[in-house]
Coordinates of C-alpha atoms in Angstrom, one line a residue:
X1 CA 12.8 8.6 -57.5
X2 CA 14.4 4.9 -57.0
X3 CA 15.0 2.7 -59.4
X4 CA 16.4 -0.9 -60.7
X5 CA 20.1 -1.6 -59.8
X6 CA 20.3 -2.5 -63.8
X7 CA 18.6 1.2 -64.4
X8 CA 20.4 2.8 -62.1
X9 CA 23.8 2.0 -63.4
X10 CA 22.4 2.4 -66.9
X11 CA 21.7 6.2 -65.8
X12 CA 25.3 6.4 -64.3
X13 CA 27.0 5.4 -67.6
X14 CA 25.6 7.4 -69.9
X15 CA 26.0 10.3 -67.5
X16 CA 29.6 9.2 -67.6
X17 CA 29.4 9.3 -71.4
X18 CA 27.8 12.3 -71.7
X19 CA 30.1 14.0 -69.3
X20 CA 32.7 12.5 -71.9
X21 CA 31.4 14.1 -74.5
X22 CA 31.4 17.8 -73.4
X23 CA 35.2 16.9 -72.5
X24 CA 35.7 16.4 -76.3
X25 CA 33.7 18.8 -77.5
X26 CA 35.5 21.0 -75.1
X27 CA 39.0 19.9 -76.4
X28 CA 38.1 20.5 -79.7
X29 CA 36.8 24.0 -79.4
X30 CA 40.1 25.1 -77.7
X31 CA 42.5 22.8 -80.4
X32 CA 43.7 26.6 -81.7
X33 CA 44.9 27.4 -78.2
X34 CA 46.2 23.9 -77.1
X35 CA 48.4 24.3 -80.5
X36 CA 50.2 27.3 -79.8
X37 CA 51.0 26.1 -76.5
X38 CA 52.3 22.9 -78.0
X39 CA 49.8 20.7 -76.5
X40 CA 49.6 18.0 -78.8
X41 CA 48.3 15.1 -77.0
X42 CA 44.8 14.6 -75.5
X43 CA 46.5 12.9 -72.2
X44 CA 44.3 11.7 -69.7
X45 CA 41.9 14.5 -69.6
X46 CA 39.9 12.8 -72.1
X47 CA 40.0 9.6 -71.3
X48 CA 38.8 9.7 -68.0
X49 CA 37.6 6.5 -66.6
X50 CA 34.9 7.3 -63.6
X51 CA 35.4 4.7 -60.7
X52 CA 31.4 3.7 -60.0
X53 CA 30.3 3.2 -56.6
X54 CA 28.3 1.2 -54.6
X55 CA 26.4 2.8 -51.3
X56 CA 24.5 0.8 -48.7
X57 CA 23.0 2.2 -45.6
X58 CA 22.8 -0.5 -43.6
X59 CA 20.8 -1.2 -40.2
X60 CA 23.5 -1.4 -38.1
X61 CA 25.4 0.7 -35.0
X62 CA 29.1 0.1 -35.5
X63 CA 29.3 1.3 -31.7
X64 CA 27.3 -2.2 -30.5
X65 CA 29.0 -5.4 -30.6
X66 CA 29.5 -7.5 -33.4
X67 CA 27.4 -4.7 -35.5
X68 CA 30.8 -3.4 -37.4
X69 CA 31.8 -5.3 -40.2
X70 CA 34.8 -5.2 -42.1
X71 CA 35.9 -7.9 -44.4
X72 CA 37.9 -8.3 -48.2
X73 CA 36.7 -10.2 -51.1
X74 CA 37.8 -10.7 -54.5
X75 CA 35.4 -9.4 -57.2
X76 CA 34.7 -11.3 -60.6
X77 CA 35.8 -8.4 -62.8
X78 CA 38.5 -6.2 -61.9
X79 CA 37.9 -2.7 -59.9
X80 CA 39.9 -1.2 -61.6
X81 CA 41.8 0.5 -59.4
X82 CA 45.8 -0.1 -58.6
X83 CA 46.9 -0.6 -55.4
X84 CA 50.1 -0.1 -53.7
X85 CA 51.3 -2.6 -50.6
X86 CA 54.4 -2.4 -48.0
X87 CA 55.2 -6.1 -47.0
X88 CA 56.5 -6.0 -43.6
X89 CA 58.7 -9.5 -43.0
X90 CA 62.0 -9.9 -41.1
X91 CA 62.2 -12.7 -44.1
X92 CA 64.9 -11.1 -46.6
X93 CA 63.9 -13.6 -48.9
X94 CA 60.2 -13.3 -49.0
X95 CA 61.0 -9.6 -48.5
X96 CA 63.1 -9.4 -51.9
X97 CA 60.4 -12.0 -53.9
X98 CA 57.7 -9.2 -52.5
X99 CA 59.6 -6.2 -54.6
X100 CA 60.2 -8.4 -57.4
X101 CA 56.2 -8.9 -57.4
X102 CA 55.2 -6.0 -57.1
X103 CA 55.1 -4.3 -53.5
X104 CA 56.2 -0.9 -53.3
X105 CA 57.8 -1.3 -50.1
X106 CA 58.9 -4.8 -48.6
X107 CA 61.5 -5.2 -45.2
X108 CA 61.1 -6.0 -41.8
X109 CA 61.9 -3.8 -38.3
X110 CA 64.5 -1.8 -40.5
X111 CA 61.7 -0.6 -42.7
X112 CA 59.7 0.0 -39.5
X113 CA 62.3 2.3 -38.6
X114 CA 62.3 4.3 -41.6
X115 CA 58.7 5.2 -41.5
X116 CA 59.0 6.2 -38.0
X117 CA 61.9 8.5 -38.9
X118 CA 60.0 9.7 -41.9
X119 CA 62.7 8.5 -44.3
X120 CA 60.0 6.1 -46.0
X121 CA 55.9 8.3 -46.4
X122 CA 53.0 6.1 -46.1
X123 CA 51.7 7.0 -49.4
X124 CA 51.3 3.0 -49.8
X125 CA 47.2 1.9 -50.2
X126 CA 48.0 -1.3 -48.4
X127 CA 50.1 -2.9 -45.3
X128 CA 50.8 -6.7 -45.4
X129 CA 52.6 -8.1 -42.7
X130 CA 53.2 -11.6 -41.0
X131 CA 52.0 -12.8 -37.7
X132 CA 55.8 -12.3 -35.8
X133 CA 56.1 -8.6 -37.3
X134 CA 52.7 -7.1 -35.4
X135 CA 54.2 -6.7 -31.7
X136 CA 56.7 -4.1 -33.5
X137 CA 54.4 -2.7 -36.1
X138 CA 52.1 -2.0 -33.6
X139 CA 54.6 -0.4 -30.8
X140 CA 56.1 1.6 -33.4
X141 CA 53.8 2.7 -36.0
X142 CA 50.3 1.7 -34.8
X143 CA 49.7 6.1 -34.4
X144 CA 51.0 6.4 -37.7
X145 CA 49.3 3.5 -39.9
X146 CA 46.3 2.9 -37.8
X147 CA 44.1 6.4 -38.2
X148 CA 44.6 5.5 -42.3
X149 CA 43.3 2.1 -42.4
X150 CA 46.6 1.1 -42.8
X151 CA 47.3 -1.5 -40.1
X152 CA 47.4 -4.9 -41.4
X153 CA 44.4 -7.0 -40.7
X154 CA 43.0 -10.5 -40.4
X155 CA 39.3 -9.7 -41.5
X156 CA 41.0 -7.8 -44.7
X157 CA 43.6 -10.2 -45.5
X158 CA 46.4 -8.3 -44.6
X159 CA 47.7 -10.2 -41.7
X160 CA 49.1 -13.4 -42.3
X161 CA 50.0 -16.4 -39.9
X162 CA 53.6 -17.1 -41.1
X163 CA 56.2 -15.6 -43.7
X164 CA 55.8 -17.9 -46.5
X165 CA 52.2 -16.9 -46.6
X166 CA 53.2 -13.5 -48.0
X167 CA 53.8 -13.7 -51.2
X168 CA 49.7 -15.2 -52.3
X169 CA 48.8 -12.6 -49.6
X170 CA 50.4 -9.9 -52.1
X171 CA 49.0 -11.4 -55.0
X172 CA 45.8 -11.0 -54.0
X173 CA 46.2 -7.4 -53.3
X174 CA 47.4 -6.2 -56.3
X175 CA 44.7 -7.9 -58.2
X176 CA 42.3 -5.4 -56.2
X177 CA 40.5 -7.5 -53.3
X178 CA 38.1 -5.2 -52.3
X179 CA 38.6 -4.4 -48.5
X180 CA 34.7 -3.0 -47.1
X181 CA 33.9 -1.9 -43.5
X182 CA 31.0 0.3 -41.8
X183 CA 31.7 3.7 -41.5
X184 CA 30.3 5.3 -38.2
X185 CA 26.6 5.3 -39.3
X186 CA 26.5 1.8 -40.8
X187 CA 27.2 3.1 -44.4
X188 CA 29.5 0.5 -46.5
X189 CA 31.3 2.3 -49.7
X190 CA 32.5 -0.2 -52.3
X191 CA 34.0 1.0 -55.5
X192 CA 32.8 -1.6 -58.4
X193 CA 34.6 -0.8 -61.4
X194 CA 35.4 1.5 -64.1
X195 CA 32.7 2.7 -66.6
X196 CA 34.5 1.2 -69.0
X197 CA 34.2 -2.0 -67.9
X198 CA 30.4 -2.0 -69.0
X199 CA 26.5 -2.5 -67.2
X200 CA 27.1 -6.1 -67.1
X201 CA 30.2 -6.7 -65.0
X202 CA 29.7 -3.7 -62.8
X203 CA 26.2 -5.6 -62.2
X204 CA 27.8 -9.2 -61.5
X205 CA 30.4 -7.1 -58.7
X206 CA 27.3 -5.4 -57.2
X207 CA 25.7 -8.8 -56.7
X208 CA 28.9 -10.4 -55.1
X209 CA 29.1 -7.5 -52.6
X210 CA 25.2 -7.6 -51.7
X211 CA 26.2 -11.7 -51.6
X212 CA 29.1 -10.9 -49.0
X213 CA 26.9 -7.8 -46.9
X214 CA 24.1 -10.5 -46.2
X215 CA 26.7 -13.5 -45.4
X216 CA 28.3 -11.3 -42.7
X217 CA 25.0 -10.0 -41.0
X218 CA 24.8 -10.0 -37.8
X219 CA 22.2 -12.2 -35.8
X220 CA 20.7 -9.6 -34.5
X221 CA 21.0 -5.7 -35.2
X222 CA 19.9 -2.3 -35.3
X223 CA 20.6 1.5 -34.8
X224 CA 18.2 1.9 -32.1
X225 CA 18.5 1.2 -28.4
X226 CA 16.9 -2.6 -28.9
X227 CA 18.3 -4.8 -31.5
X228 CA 16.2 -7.3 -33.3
X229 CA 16.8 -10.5 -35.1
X230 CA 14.3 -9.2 -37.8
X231 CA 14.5 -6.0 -38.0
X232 CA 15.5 -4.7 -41.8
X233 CA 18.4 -4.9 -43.1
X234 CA 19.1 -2.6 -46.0
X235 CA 17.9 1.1 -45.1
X236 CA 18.9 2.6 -48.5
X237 CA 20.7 1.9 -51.4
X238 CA 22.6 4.4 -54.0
X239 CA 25.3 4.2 -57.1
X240 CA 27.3 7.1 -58.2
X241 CA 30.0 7.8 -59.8
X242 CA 33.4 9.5 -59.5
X243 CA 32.1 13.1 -61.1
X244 CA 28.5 12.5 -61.5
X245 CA 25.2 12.2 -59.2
X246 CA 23.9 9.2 -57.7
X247 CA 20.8 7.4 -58.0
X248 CA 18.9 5.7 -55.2
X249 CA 17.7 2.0 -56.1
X250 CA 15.0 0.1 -55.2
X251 CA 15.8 -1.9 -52.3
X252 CA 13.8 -5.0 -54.3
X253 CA 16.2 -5.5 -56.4
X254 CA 19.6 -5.3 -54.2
X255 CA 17.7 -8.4 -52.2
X256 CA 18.3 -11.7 -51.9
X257 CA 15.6 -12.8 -50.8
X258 CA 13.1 -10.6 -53.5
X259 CA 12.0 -12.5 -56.7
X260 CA 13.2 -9.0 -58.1
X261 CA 16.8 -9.5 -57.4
X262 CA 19.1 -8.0 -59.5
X263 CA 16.4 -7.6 -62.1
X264 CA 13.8 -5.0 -63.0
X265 CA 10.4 -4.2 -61.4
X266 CA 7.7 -2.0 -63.2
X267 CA 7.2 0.2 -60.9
X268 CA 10.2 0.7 -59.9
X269 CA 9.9 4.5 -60.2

């Protein structure tokens, strides 16, 4: 069955909850055990907080030109989700303001040089880097960084023109731009939010990435062996969530150009 984007994230949530629930009812039932192990707290097993995502199968053949998109953009409500950044500058300066705002790792060719020598692990989410440091990132680390996303980049926002352009750069990575691109089938995945943050705001992020997919498409596209100016653009649509199912949605309402926008149609089912 498909259904409204509103339903379908309805659906998702209380799945969430429900899921919730059997955790409690879980932790309860076992509170003799917990307490003779001295497990007094209910930590984070709980409390989990499902990331919900956004799926779009899109008409497009990331092998073709100008078919593979891949982009950032800041979302209304927060994702949710931390991220760490490396700042790569041979600026000490901007370097030391980047650790005192929050990168995880900030330097220039010496930092370079400890990745390559295994002395600093990649287990950063992000790369940001100037313009000057790329010839060296790329001759040194490109193997390393580039098979995990992790080479800084112009369409994401992680490549900037000049040093003092770091520090905004950072800022808006750590307050979660979202970073998109086609997969190999034309598939975008864009996490939304956390259940917590409720039906309404993951709804307003959903509509600012369908805003950004249709901004971005191409003139003229397709996954067969002709590509067309008007052929569709949306092949299917789902939400899920971190532990649950998803729920396929009515293209009508994740369309811009469909009265039923973001809204709810009847017959929908």
């Amino acid at each position: 069955p498909e259904f409204a984007i509103g339903e379908a994230i309805e659906k998702i949530l209380e799945d969430a909850e429900e899921r919730r629930g059997k955790r409690v009812q879980k932790w309860d039932y076992n509170e003799e055990h917990r307490l003779k192990k001295g497990i007094e707290t209910s930590g984070s097993y709980i409390n989990q907080d499902e990331t919900i995502e956004y799926i779009v199968n899109l008409n497009l053949d990331p092998r073709k030109p100008g078919q593979a998109l891949r982009g950032s953009l800041s979302l209304p409500h927060t994702s949710g989700s931390s991220v760490t950044v490396a700042v790569f500058t041979e600026d000490k300066e901007v370097a030391k303001k980047a650790l005192e705002n929050g990168a995880t790792f900030a330097g220039g060719q010496e930092l370079v040089d400890q990745i390559v020598r295994g002395e600093v692990l990649t287990r950063f989410d992000r790369s940001l880097a100037s313009q000057d440091m790329m010839g060296y990132l790329s001759k040194k680390v490109a193997r390393t960084l580039g098979p995990r996303g992790l080479m800084p980049n112009a369409k994401v926002g992680t490549l900037v023109k000049t040093p003092d352009l770091i520090l905004q750069g950072l800022k808006d990575q750590l307050a979660g731009q979202l970073q998109y691109r086609t997969d190999k089938t034309g598939i975008v995945h864009a996490p939304v939010g956390k259940s917590s943050i409720g039906k309404d705001k993951l709804l307003e992020n959903i509509r600012v990435i369908i805003d950004e997919l249709y901004q971005v498409k191409p003139e003229s596209y397709g996954k067969g062996k002709k590509t067309s100016k008007s052929a569709t653009y949306v092949l299917r649509s789902h939400v899920t969530s971190t532990q649950g199912r998803s729920y396929r949605v009515d293209l009508r309402t994740v369309d811009p150009a469909s009265p039923f926008y973001m809204g709810d149609v009847e017959d929908s089912k």
